Coordinates of C-alpha atoms and ligand atoms in Angstrom, one line a residue:
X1 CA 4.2 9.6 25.4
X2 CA 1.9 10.2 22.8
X3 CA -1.8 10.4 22.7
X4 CA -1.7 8.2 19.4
X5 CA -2.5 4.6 20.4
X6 CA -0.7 3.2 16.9
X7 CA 2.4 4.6 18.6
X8 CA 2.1 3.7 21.9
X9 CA 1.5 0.0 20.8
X10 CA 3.8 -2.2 21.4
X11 CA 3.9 -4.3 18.3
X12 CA 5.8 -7.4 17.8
X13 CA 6.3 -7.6 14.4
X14 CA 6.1 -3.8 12.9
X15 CA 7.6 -0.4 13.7
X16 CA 5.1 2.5 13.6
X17 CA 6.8 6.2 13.3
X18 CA 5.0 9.3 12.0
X19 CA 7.6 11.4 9.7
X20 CA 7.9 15.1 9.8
X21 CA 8.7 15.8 6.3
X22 CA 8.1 19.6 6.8
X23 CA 4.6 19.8 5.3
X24 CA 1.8 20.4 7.2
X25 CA 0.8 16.4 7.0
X26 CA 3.1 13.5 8.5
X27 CA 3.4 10.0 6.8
X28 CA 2.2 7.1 8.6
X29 CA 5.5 4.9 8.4
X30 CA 4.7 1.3 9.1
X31 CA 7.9 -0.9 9.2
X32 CA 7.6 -5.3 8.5
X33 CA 9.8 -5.8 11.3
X34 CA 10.7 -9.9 11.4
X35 CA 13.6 -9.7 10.1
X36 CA 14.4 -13.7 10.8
X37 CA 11.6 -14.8 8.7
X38 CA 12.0 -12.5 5.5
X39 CA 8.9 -10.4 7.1
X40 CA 6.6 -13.5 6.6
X41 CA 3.7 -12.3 6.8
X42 CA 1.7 -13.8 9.8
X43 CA -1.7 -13.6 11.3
X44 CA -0.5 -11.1 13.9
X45 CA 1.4 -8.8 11.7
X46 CA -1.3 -8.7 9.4
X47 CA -3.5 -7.5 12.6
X48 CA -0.9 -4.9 13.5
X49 CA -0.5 -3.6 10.1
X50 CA -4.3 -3.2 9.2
X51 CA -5.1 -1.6 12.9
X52 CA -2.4 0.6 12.4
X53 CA -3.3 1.8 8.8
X54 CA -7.0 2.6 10.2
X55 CA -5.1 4.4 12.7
X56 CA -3.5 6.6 10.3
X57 CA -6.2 7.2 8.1
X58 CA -8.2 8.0 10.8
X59 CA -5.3 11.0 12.0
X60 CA -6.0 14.5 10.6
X61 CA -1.9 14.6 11.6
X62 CA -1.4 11.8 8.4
X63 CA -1.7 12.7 4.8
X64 CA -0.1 9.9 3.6
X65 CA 1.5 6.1 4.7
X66 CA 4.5 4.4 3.4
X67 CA 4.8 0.4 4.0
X68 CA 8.4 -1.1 4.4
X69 CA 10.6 -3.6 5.3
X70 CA 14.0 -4.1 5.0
X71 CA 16.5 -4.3 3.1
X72 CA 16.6 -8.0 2.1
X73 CA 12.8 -8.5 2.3
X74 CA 9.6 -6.7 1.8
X75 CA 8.0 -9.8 2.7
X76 CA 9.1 -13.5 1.2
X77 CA 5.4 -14.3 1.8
X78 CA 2.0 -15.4 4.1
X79 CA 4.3 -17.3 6.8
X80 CA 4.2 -20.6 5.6
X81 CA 4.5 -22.2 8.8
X82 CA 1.3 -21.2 10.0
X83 CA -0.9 -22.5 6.8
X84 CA 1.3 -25.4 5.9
X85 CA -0.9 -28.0 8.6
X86 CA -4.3 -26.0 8.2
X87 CA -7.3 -27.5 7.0
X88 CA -9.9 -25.7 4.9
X89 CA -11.8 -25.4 7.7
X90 CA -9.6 -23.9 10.0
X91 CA -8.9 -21.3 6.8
X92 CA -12.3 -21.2 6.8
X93 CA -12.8 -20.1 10.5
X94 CA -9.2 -18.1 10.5
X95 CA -11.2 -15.9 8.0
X96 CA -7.7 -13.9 7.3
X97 CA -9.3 -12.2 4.3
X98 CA -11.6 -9.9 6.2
X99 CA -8.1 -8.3 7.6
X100 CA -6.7 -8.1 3.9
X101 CA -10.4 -7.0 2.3
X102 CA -10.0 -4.0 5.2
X103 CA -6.8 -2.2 3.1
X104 CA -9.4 -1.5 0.0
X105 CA -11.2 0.5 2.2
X106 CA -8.6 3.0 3.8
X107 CA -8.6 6.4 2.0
X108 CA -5.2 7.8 2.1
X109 CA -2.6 7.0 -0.5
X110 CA -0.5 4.1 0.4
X111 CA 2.8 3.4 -0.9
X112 CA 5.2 0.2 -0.7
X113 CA 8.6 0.8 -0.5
X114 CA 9.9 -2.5 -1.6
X115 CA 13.8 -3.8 -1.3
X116 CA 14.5 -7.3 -1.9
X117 CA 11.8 -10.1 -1.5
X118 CA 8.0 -9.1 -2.0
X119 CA 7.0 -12.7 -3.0
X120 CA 3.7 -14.0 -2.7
X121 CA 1.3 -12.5 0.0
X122 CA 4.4 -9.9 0.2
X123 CA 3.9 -9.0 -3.7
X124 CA 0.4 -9.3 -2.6
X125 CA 0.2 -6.7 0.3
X126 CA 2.6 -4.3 -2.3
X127 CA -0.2 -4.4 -4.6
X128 CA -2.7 -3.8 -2.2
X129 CA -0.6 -0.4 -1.9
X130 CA -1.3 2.2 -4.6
X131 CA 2.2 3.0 -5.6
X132 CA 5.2 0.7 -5.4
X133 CA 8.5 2.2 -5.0
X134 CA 10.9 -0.1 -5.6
X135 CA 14.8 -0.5 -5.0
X136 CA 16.9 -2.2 -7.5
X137 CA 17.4 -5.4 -5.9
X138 CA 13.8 -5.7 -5.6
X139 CA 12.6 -9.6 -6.5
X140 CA 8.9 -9.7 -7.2
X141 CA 7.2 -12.9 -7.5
X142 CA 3.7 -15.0 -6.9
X143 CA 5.9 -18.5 -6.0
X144 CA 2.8 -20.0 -4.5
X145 CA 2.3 -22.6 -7.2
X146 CA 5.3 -24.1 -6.0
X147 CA 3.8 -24.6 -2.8
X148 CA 0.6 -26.8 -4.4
X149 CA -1.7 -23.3 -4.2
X150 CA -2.1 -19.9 -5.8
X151 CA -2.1 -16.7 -4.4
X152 CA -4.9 -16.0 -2.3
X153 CA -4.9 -12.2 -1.2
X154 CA -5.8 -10.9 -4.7
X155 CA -2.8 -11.3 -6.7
X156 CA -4.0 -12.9 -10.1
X157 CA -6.7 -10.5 -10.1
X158 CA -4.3 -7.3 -9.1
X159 CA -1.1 -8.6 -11.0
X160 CA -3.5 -9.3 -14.3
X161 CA -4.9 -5.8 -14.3
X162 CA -1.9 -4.3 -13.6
X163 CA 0.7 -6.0 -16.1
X164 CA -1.9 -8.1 -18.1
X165 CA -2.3 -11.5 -18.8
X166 CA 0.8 -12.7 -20.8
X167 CA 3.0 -11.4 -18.0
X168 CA 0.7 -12.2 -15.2
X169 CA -0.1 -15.9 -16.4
X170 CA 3.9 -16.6 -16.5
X171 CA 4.6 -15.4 -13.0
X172 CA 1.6 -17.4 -11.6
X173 CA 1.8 -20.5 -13.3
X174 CA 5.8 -20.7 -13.0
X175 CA 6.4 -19.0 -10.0
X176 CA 9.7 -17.2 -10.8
X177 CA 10.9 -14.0 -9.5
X178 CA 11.3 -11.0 -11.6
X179 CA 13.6 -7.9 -11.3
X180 CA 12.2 -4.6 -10.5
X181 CA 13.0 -3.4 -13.5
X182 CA 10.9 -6.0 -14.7
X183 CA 8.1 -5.1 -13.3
X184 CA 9.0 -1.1 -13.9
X185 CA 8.2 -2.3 -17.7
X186 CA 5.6 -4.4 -17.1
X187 CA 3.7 -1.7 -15.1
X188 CA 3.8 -3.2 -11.4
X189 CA 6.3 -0.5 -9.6
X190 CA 5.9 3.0 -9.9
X191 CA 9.7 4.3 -10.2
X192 CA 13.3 1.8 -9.3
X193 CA 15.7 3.7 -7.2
X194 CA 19.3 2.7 -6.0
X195 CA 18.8 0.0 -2.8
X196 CA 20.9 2.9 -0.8
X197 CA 17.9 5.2 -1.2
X198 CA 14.9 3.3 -1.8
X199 CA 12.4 4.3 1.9
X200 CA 14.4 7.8 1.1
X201 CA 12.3 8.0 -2.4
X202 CA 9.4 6.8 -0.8
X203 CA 9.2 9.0 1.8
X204 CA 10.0 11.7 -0.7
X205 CA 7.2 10.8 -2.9
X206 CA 4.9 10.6 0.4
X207 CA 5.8 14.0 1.4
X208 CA 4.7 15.6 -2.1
X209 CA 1.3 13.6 -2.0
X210 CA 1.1 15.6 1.8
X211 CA 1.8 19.0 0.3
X212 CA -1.6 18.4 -2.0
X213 CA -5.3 19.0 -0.4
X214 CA -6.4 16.1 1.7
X215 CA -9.8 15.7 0.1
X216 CA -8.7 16.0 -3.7
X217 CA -6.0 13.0 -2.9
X218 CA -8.4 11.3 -1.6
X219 CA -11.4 11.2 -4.2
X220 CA -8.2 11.0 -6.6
X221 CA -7.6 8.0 -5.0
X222 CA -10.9 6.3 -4.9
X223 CA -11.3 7.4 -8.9
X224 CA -8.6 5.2 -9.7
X225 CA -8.7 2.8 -7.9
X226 CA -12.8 2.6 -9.4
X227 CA -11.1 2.0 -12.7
X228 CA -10.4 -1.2 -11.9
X229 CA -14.4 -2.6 -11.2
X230 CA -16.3 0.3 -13.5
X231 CA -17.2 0.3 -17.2
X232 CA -15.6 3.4 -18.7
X233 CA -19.1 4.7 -18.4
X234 CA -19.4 4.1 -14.6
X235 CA -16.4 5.4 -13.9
X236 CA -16.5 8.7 -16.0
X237 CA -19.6 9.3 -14.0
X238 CA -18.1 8.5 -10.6
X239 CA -15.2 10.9 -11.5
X240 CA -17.3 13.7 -12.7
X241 CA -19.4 13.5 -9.0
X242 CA -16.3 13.8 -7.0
X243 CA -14.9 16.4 -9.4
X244 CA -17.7 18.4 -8.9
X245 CA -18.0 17.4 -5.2
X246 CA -15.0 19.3 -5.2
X247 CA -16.1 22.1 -6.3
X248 CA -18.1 22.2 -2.8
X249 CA -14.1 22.0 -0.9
X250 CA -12.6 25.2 0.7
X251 CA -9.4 24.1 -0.7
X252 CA -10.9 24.6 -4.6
X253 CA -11.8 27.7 -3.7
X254 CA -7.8 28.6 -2.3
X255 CA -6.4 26.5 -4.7
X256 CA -7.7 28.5 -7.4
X257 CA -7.4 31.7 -5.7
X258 CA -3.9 30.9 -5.0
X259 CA -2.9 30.7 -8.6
X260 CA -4.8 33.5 -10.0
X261 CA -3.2 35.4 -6.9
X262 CA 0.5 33.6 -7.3
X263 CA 0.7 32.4 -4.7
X264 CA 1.3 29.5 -2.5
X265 CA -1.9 27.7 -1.6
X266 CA -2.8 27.6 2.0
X267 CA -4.6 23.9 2.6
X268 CA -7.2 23.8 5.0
X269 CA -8.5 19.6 4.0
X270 CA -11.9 21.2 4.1
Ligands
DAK301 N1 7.0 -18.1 5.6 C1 7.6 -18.5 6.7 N2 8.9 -18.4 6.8 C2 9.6 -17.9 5.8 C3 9.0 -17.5 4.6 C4 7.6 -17.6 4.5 N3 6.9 -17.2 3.4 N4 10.0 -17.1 3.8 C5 11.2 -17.2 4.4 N5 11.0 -17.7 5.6 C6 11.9 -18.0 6.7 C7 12.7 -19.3 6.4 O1 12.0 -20.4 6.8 C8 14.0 -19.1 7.2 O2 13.7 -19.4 8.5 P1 14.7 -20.3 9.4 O3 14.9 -21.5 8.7 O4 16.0 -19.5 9.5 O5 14.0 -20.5 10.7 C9 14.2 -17.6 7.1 O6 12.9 -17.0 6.7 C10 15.2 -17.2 6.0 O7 14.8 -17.8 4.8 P2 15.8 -18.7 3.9 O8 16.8 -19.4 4.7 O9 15.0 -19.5 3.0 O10 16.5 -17.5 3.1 P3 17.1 -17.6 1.6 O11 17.8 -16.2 1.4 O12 17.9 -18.8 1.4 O13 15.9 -17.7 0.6 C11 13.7 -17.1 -0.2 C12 15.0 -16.6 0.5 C13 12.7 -15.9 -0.2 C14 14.0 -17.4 -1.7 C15 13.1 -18.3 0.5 O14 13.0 -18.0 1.9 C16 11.7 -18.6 0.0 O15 11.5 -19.2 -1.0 N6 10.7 -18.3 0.8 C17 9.3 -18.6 0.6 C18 8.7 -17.8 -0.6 C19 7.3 -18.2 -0.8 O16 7.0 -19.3 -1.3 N7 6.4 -17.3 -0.7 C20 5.0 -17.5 -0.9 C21 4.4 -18.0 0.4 S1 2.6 -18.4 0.2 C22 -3.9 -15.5 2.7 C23 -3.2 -14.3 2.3 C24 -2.0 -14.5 1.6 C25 -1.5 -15.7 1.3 C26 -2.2 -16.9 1.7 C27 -3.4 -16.7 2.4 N8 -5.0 -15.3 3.5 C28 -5.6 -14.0 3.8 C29 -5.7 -16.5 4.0 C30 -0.3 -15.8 0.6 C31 0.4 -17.0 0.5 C32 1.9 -16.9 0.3 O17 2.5 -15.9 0.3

């Protein structure tokens, strides 16, 4: 057994592995696993997911996590059949954001690997992620005007920043899905691989991301993302501090060393 309590769990609705992929650093594999219900994504897979994500980011074993599901679905959305009799108060009191508003603050790269469905909260949660690998019978979509609502977990504020609004508007005012080649052009998904090999790419792309120095990925990261609430003056600033917070990393001085040297750098995430 391991000492790792987000793989002793046992979940109900994911599957939690960490991957050797021969680096130093694992990825945190994290698996939708209700396959009946398209991965819906209820209350207590969201609770499994989060946990387990804090979990990983919290393991000096981890360098970098990789979301799934199967196949046919990412996930075909929030589960329906839990909202569709709530009130607003019970929402209210359900207070399901707090788990979503948690992923924003986890600070190891994330990636989706998405094959088939990632509709609503599904497209949501792949958005949450900061890469989207996607196979090509991916379906992306925000159907939830169909259901009398729109989305709720940050899509027309991700999905707008991401593809802009002509693109953005369509999807969330019509509902319709959209290849992943579609959303390859429109800027969503990262790279579109053949469905045989999509978690293969992700994982692949993972494993690259764990070769680099933990600290650098990280304020890399957080730079980014920044981007996305920052004026370009803000965020210059906030990318100059952590690049010269670097400067104060063990892994700037090897890194550097290392190539004057030519040589392989020797990480320490320190
Ligand atoms: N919720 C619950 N069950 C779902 C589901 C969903 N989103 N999507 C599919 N299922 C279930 C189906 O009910 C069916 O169950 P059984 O009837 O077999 O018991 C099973 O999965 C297989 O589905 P289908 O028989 O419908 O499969 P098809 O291949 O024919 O169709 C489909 C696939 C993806 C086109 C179809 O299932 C579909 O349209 N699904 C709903 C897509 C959708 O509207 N998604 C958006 C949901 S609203 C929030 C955070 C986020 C959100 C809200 C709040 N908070 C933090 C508060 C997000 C909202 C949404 O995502």
């Amino acid at each position: 057994m391991s000492d790792k309590p987000h793989l002793n769990s046992e979940y109900k609705n994911i599957i939690v592995k960490e991957v050797d992929n021969g680096n130093a650093l694992k990825t945190g594999l994290i698996q939708l696993n209700r396959p009946d219900a398209l991965n819906a994504l209820n209350i207590e897979l969201m609770k499994e997911v989060v946990d387990t994500l804090e979990l990983f980011d919290k393991d000096p074993e981890v360098g970098c996590m990789v979301i799934t599901g199967n196949e046919k679905a990412f996930a075909a959305g929030a589960d329906i059949k839990e909202m569709a009799d709530a009130s607003t108060i019970e929402m209210l009191l359900r207070d399901q954001f707090a788990r979503w508003d948690r992923i924003r603050k986890i600070k190891k790269p994330i990636i989706a690997a998405v094959s088939g469905f990632a509709l609503g909260g599904g497209c949501e949660l792949a958005m949450s992620c900061d890469m989207i690998v996607a196979s090509d019978s991916a379906q992306f979509g925000q159907p939830e005007i169909k259901l009398g609502v729109i989305p709720g977990a940050g899509g027309t504020q991700r999905l707008t920043k991401a593809i802009g609004k002509a693109k953005a508007m369509e999807m969330i005012l019509t509902g319709k899905f959209y290849s992943a080649s579609d959303m390859f052009n429109a800027g969503l998904v990262t790279k579109v691989v053949p469905k045989e090999v999509f978690l293969d790419e992700a994982l692949e792309l993972s494993a690259e991301i764990c070769k680099m120095p933990t600290i650098a990925v990280q304020l890399g990261k957080e730079s980014v993302l920044k981007s996305f609430d920052l004026t370009i003056e803000s965020g210059l600033e906030l990318e100059r501090k952590n690049f010269y917070l670097l400067f104060a990393s063990e892994d700037k001085f090897e890194g550097m060393k290392a190539f004057v040297e030519k040589r392989k750098a020797n990480w320490k995430g320190k």
